[in-house]
Amino acid sequence: MKRRAWAIRSTPLRLTAIFLGIFILSSAASFVTAYLVIRANFDSTLEDEIEQTIEAYDAIDDQTALINRLKQDVEVTDAELTILHYVPDVGPVITNVDGFPPVSDFSIISEKVIYAGDEDISESYLANSERVGRGQLIVARTRSQVVEMGEIILSVVLIGLLPAIMLTSAAGVFAARNARRRIGTIQKTLGDLTEGQLAARVPVAANDRDDLTAISAAVNTMATSQEALIESMRQVSADIAHDLKTPIQRVAVILEEVTRKTALSEGQGELLGQALAETDRIVKTFQALLQLAQIEGGAARDRFVPTDLQEVAADVVDFLEADADEKGYHLELTIADGARFLVNGDRHLLTQVLANLIENGLRHTPVGSTIRVELSRNDGQIVLCVSDNGPGIPPEQRDKVWRRLYRLEQSRTTEGNGLGLSLVAAICTLHGAQLSLDDNNPGLLVRVAFPKVDKA
């Protein structure tokens, strides 16, 4: 089915089919026209010969002499070449066949309607009938040369045209497969770029100068510009976060020193406490930005090893369960039966993914809600799901929550910095996992599908 769909969608193959159809139709039209012209010329010659024969018999004035002449000619005339059929007004029929159908004007007569007995006759005749003497004379000449000519032209078509069609079709299929391969390479590169692999490029041969090469070069130019732009943005974000992190930490230390060494009133202590909390929040935001830049840079791939997600899930749930119970939430872990849930990745980052998703559920669902963590397999993929029965995320907002610093609660009075899901998305992309948000009816279902790792 895939091959059929590819053949229908392949532009080179469709163009080959179109041009091949035009070639076949034009060639067929040429052969048919040639055949019709030659046949018309040959039939015209036969008509002249038949007319001359009839005129020769019509020139005999004496009926008896005409009958005798016809009897002599019938005896020596080969019916396979010429048929003479004379029906006198009185007397027996003079003919070199057993029977011949009535004819008016020039007509093509098939052997199927001629009664010839055991005598060999031609497949087709051109015949005419005229009044000669006191009777009706039919003269028919074989059209075997026209039939043979048609067979020769058909043989020329089969011998000459079919190999050309086969070679053209083979060339079209080869060109289509080559174009498909190159287009597939372009599509794969675009897919890699979409998934964040900014170093992906389309291989381009130095001696290629066709349109696909131009497209490939344009894709590579775009990818280079995109990589440079994103790298610049990452570097700016990392530099800002790095440069501001230290001064803010120093401010936090100074505030702590003021709190510890200075006698403050109740109101002053409360304000300093709020300032310390805000500086701590700013430091965590910068730390998250720095970590996000490192993850997107791909440096963590060097630490990838086969990691059992079952162990990661059990550790994270066990660590957060007590805190969830204390806050009035219920945390559940469900693991499908089967072998180990191995993925190729960094254990620390995978732990952070699950912890962020659970904490996000605890932060945005009412007290008493249930947070469920499920680990299963689906079509060879390892699937990690975190769901809750809270308010969920509106469909129109789901594509926005992956953005840096984006928060559903626009007043920004709740806890958080809007980077938790951005980190989750970056880590999933780094691990080649597919991340999606769906309705849990009620609540939110976060689904992370990891590619399968066969080795233990």
XYZ file of C-alpha atoms in Angstrom:
456
model
C 0.000 0.000 0.000
C 2.898 2.346 0.810
C 4.491 1.644 -2.588
C 1.214 2.447 -4.311
C 0.816 5.686 -2.367
C 4.440 6.624 -3.147
C 3.871 5.952 -6.867
C 0.785 8.185 -6.870
C 2.540 11.030 -5.012
C 5.858 10.828 -6.878
C 6.123 13.847 -9.181
C 8.943 12.373 -11.359
C 6.961 9.150 -11.778
C 3.779 11.018 -12.664
C 5.671 13.204 -15.161
C 7.221 10.071 -16.660
C 3.780 8.510 -16.996
C 2.398 11.687 -18.614
C 5.240 12.024 -21.131
C 5.182 8.302 -21.794
C 1.456 8.518 -22.472
C 2.029 11.428 -24.851
C 4.805 9.468 -26.592
C 2.612 6.374 -26.947
C -0.369 8.347 -28.229
C 1.723 10.335 -30.724
C 3.521 7.201 -31.948
C 0.266 5.290 -32.234
C -1.307 8.211 -34.117
C 1.661 8.288 -36.511
C 1.489 4.552 -37.202
C -2.290 4.608 -37.610
C -2.099 7.587 -39.970
C 0.610 5.899 -42.058
C -1.409 2.697 -42.198
C -4.589 4.503 -43.227
C -2.787 6.483 -45.962
C -1.101 3.374 -47.390
C -4.345 1.380 -47.213
C -6.253 4.170 -48.967
C -3.657 4.273 -51.756
C -3.692 0.500 -52.139
C -7.510 0.367 -52.192
C -7.520 3.128 -54.810
C -5.190 1.041 -56.988
C -7.430 -2.000 -56.538
C -10.468 0.040 -57.494
C -8.774 1.069 -60.744
C -7.855 -2.542 -61.512
C -11.400 -3.730 -60.806
C -12.840 -0.976 -63.003
C -10.504 -1.923 -65.829
C -11.474 -5.596 -65.538
C -15.199 -4.815 -65.594
C -14.728 -2.458 -68.541
C -12.859 -5.167 -70.452
C -15.779 -7.591 -70.060
C -18.314 -4.862 -70.755
C -16.599 -4.175 -74.096
C -17.679 -7.613 -75.354
C -20.988 -6.966 -77.146
C -21.952 -10.564 -77.890
C -23.507 -12.317 -74.873
C -22.343 -15.755 -76.004
C -18.770 -14.507 -76.446
C -18.982 -12.876 -72.997
C -20.164 -16.133 -71.414
C -17.399 -18.114 -73.107
C -14.740 -15.588 -72.101
C -15.919 -15.631 -68.494
C -15.928 -19.446 -68.405
C -12.354 -19.516 -69.704
C -11.169 -16.882 -67.234
C -12.891 -18.565 -64.278
C -11.030 -21.796 -65.041
C -7.608 -20.142 -64.913
C -8.194 -17.454 -62.252
C -6.992 -18.174 -58.712
C -9.821 -17.307 -56.319
C -7.258 -16.434 -53.640
C -6.220 -13.457 -55.796
C -9.318 -12.589 -57.862
C -12.926 -13.715 -57.688
C -15.137 -13.576 -60.779
C -18.840 -14.039 -60.111
C -21.271 -13.558 -63.023
C -25.027 -13.997 -62.584
C -26.712 -13.977 -66.047
C -30.383 -13.180 -66.423
C -30.860 -16.640 -67.920
C -28.596 -19.604 -67.256
C -26.242 -20.889 -64.599
C -23.908 -18.710 -62.503
C -20.357 -18.480 -63.757
C -17.934 -18.208 -60.794
C -14.701 -19.544 -59.329
C -16.286 -19.782 -55.834
C -19.416 -21.515 -54.591
C -21.185 -18.293 -53.658
C -20.642 -14.568 -53.204
C -22.852 -12.072 -51.335
C -24.612 -9.252 -53.199
C -22.473 -6.130 -53.647
C -23.393 -2.534 -54.390
C -20.601 -0.093 -55.210
C -17.097 -0.796 -53.889
C -17.207 -2.874 -50.696
C -14.766 -4.763 -48.473
C -15.873 -8.383 -48.197
C -14.576 -10.774 -45.528
C -13.871 -14.441 -46.279
C -16.468 -15.342 -43.653
C -19.355 -14.410 -45.987
C -17.894 -16.063 -49.117
C -18.756 -19.670 -49.902
C -15.590 -21.203 -51.311
C -15.882 -24.885 -50.420
C -12.426 -26.494 -50.168
C -10.730 -23.776 -52.179
C -8.270 -21.424 -50.458
C -9.309 -17.810 -50.488
C -7.937 -14.566 -49.051
C -8.988 -13.069 -45.711
C -10.370 -9.905 -47.284
C -11.442 -8.645 -50.734
C -12.330 -5.337 -52.332
C -15.320 -5.982 -54.634
C -17.554 -4.090 -57.053
C -20.648 -5.129 -58.980
C -21.894 -3.730 -62.298
C -24.335 -4.671 -65.041
C -22.378 -6.360 -67.866
C -24.207 -7.755 -70.891
C -27.351 -9.494 -69.800
C -26.212 -10.213 -66.269
C -24.586 -8.887 -63.097
C -20.801 -9.178 -62.823
C -18.910 -9.060 -59.524
C -15.135 -8.645 -59.560
C -13.270 -8.955 -56.234
C -9.528 -8.458 -55.701
C -7.629 -9.698 -52.658
C -6.579 -7.228 -50.000
C -3.972 -9.573 -48.518
C -1.230 -6.997 -49.016
C -3.183 -4.490 -46.896
C -3.681 -7.120 -44.164
C -0.019 -8.069 -44.280
C 0.955 -4.419 -44.168
C -1.170 -3.955 -41.020
C 0.511 -6.962 -39.426
C 3.936 -5.576 -40.361
C 3.120 -2.186 -38.836
C 1.832 -3.906 -35.685
C 5.063 -5.913 -35.511
C 7.066 -2.722 -35.889
C 5.082 -1.209 -33.047
C 5.589 -4.233 -30.816
C 9.263 -4.684 -31.660
C 10.242 -1.029 -31.768
C 7.821 0.805 -29.531
C 7.527 -1.613 -26.602
C 11.288 -1.681 -25.815
C 11.290 2.118 -25.942
C 8.323 2.179 -23.549
C 10.032 -0.297 -21.219
C 13.315 1.624 -21.249
C 11.522 4.925 -20.685
C 9.478 3.420 -17.844
C 12.606 1.967 -16.241
C 14.367 5.321 -16.544
C 11.331 7.054 -15.038
C 11.201 4.628 -12.104
C 14.948 5.054 -11.535
C 14.631 8.853 -11.635
C 11.614 8.720 -9.321
C 13.420 6.515 -6.805
C 16.478 8.746 -6.907
C 14.296 11.824 -6.398
C 12.403 10.037 -3.632
C 15.660 9.183 -1.886
C 16.902 12.759 -2.098
C 13.553 14.226 -1.065
C 13.484 11.751 1.824
C 16.904 13.028 2.895
C 15.614 16.607 2.792
C 12.503 15.626 4.781
C 14.617 13.814 7.381
C 16.887 16.840 7.758
C 13.882 19.129 8.192
C 12.455 16.698 10.750
C 15.763 16.663 12.652
C 15.836 20.461 12.622
C 12.253 20.561 13.900
C 13.214 18.210 16.746
C 16.032 20.543 17.748
C 19.010 18.850 16.061
C 20.322 22.112 14.685
C 23.508 20.566 13.305
C 21.522 18.464 10.796
C 22.329 19.220 7.142
C 21.341 17.819 3.733
C 24.302 16.106 2.005
C 25.050 17.935 -1.246
C 27.398 16.558 -3.928
C 29.754 19.084 -5.460
C 28.873 18.101 -9.048
C 25.066 18.269 -8.607
C 23.375 21.218 -10.288
C 19.669 20.292 -10.404
C 16.651 21.797 -8.640
C 16.818 19.401 -5.677
C 20.413 20.457 -5.106
C 19.284 24.086 -5.031
C 16.562 23.210 -2.520
C 19.067 21.242 -0.403
C 21.474 24.172 -0.430
C 18.654 26.531 0.589
C 17.698 24.213 3.464
C 21.313 24.082 4.626
C 21.627 27.863 4.444
C 18.425 28.259 6.453
C 19.609 25.671 9.004
C 22.968 27.428 9.393
C 21.261 30.770 9.968
C 18.797 29.207 12.396
C 21.580 27.445 14.296
C 23.591 30.646 14.564
C 20.550 32.634 15.714
C 19.459 30.102 18.325
C 23.018 29.604 19.514
C 23.318 33.366 19.904
C 20.072 33.499 21.865
C 21.179 30.612 24.067
C 24.515 32.240 24.673
C 22.876 35.551 25.567
C 20.477 33.801 27.953
C 23.293 31.813 29.522
C 25.543 34.869 29.826
C 22.800 36.959 31.430
C 21.881 34.169 33.819
C 25.510 33.516 34.670
C 26.424 37.165 35.108
C 23.416 37.986 37.288
C 23.419 34.807 39.337
C 26.479 35.701 41.404
C 25.425 39.280 42.298
C 21.968 38.085 43.299
C 23.477 35.370 45.476
C 25.617 38.039 47.106
C 22.522 40.127 47.758
C 20.922 37.099 49.397
C 24.007 36.594 51.604
C 23.971 40.294 52.592
C 20.293 40.118 53.486
C 20.932 37.050 55.621
C 23.798 38.887 57.344
C 21.514 41.874 57.991
C 18.867 39.577 59.451
C 21.360 37.786 61.680
C 23.483 40.727 62.881
C 20.959 43.547 63.100
C 18.195 44.052 65.602
C 15.100 44.482 63.507
C 11.559 45.298 64.290
C 8.847 42.756 63.458
C 7.904 44.570 60.267
C 11.513 44.918 59.119
C 12.193 41.211 59.708
C 9.126 40.288 57.686
C 10.218 42.526 54.780
C 13.729 41.084 54.818
C 12.237 37.587 54.827
C 10.203 38.460 51.720
C 13.306 39.913 50.060
C 15.243 36.701 50.819
C 12.419 34.599 49.346
C 12.351 36.715 46.183
C 16.120 36.562 45.717
C 15.992 32.792 46.218
C 13.285 32.616 43.551
C 15.410 34.706 41.180
C 18.438 32.455 41.760
C 16.349 29.352 40.994
C 15.092 30.974 37.800
C 18.615 31.720 36.639
C 19.730 28.213 37.546
C 16.865 26.809 35.484
C 17.801 29.050 32.533
C 21.419 27.896 32.728
C 20.378 24.253 32.912
C 17.994 24.742 29.986
C 20.810 26.218 27.885
C 23.089 23.286 28.771
C 20.399 20.725 27.894
C 19.584 22.379 24.584
C 23.275 22.434 23.788
C 23.268 18.627 23.898
C 26.222 18.283 26.252
C 24.346 15.773 28.408
C 24.260 13.190 25.583
C 27.756 12.098 26.592
C 26.264 10.793 29.857
C 23.571 8.653 28.213
C 23.460 5.034 29.365
C 20.691 2.388 29.393
C 18.487 3.462 32.302
C 15.557 1.602 33.853
C 12.594 3.992 34.026
C 10.899 1.698 36.521
C 13.636 2.403 39.051
C 13.516 6.127 38.297
C 9.732 6.243 38.736
C 9.830 4.249 41.969
C 12.541 6.499 43.457
C 10.793 9.766 42.513
C 7.364 8.653 43.739
C 8.862 7.316 46.973
C 10.686 10.629 47.517
C 7.659 12.865 46.831
C 4.947 10.688 48.335
C 5.408 11.879 51.909
C 5.322 15.551 50.855
C 2.201 14.905 48.735
C 0.415 13.192 51.639
C 1.343 16.016 53.971
C -0.212 18.549 51.580
C -3.378 16.474 51.222
C -2.701 14.854 47.807
C -2.659 11.206 46.818
C 0.243 9.935 44.707
C -0.106 6.592 42.864
C 2.388 4.542 40.800
C 1.273 1.870 38.325
C 3.809 -0.208 36.386
C 2.732 -2.679 33.702
C 4.009 -6.220 33.942
C 6.920 -7.182 31.732
C 10.646 -6.769 31.306
C 12.716 -3.810 32.413
C 11.759 -0.401 31.036
C 15.132 0.525 29.566
C 15.706 3.850 27.811
C 18.953 5.394 26.659
C 19.402 8.546 28.704
C 20.685 10.450 31.696
C 19.217 9.239 34.975
C 19.404 12.646 36.669
C 17.558 14.385 33.825
C 14.923 11.639 33.592
C 14.384 11.988 37.320
C 13.935 15.723 36.868
C 11.320 15.159 34.138
C 9.154 13.010 36.364
C 9.683 15.199 39.438
C 8.738 18.359 37.500
C 5.584 16.749 36.121
C 4.483 15.520 39.555
C 5.258 18.869 41.223
C 3.375 20.638 38.434
C 0.359 18.468 39.234
C 0.648 19.154 42.962
C 0.951 22.884 42.305
C -2.000 23.284 39.946
C -4.639 20.883 41.279
C -6.932 21.335 44.288
C -6.070 19.732 47.623
C -7.346 16.154 47.696
C -6.519 15.496 44.031
C -4.872 12.272 42.866
C -1.648 12.312 40.858
C -1.104 9.054 38.932
C 2.181 7.896 37.451
C 1.909 5.041 34.934
C 4.633 3.156 33.081
C 3.682 0.910 30.150
C 4.584 -0.205 26.626
C 2.823 0.624 23.381
C 3.935 -0.542 19.919
C 7.539 -0.985 20.992
C 7.691 2.363 22.784
C 8.076 2.854 26.521
C 5.369 5.254 27.700
C 5.463 7.334 30.878
C 2.174 9.019 31.814
C 1.492 11.514 34.600
C -2.172 12.398 35.079
C -4.322 14.285 37.574
C -7.999 15.069 38.105
C -7.556 18.822 38.396
C -8.706 21.661 36.096
C -6.349 20.645 33.261
C -5.051 22.958 30.535
C -7.337 24.492 27.873
C -6.592 23.061 24.374
C -5.672 26.488 23.002
C -3.012 26.909 25.736
C -1.286 23.516 25.385
C 1.186 24.562 22.728
C 2.156 27.644 24.739
C 3.039 25.997 28.066
C 6.330 24.695 26.626
C 7.573 28.254 26.150
C 10.112 29.659 28.540
C 8.628 31.652 31.419
C 5.065 31.122 30.132
C 2.482 30.705 32.870
C -1.247 30.005 32.647
C -1.809 32.176 35.701
C -1.057 35.554 34.158
C -0.960 37.437 37.458
C 2.130 35.345 38.395
C 1.143 35.328 42.066
C 1.466 31.564 42.427
C 4.670 29.633 43.053
C 6.863 28.783 40.055
C 8.880 30.477 37.335
C 7.307 29.106 34.148
C 10.379 27.025 33.271
C 9.352 23.611 34.619
C 7.579 22.383 31.491
C 10.200 24.059 29.271
C 12.840 21.935 31.001
C 10.660 18.841 30.587
C 10.259 19.545 26.860
C 13.994 20.159 26.390
C 14.937 16.955 28.230
C 12.398 14.921 26.233
C 13.740 16.341 22.961
C 17.276 15.512 24.069
C 16.186 11.893 24.676
C 14.245 11.615 21.406
C 10.970 11.199 23.330
C 7.564 12.340 22.090
C 5.788 14.639 24.543
C 2.046 15.363 24.403
C -0.734 16.864 26.544
C -4.243 15.373 26.512
C -7.500 15.544 28.449
C -7.809 13.179 31.402
C -11.553 13.880 31.743
C -11.189 15.591 34.152
C -7.679 16.846 34.509
C -4.490 16.701 32.481
C -2.668 13.703 31.010
C 1.017 14.201 30.148
C 2.348 11.424 27.917
C 6.053 10.832 27.255
C 6.846 8.089 24.713
C 10.495 6.945 24.680
C 12.124 4.934 21.866
C 12.834 1.343 22.817
C 16.356 0.192 23.781
C 16.992 -3.489 23.038
C 20.209 -4.013 24.953
C 20.272 -4.446 28.732
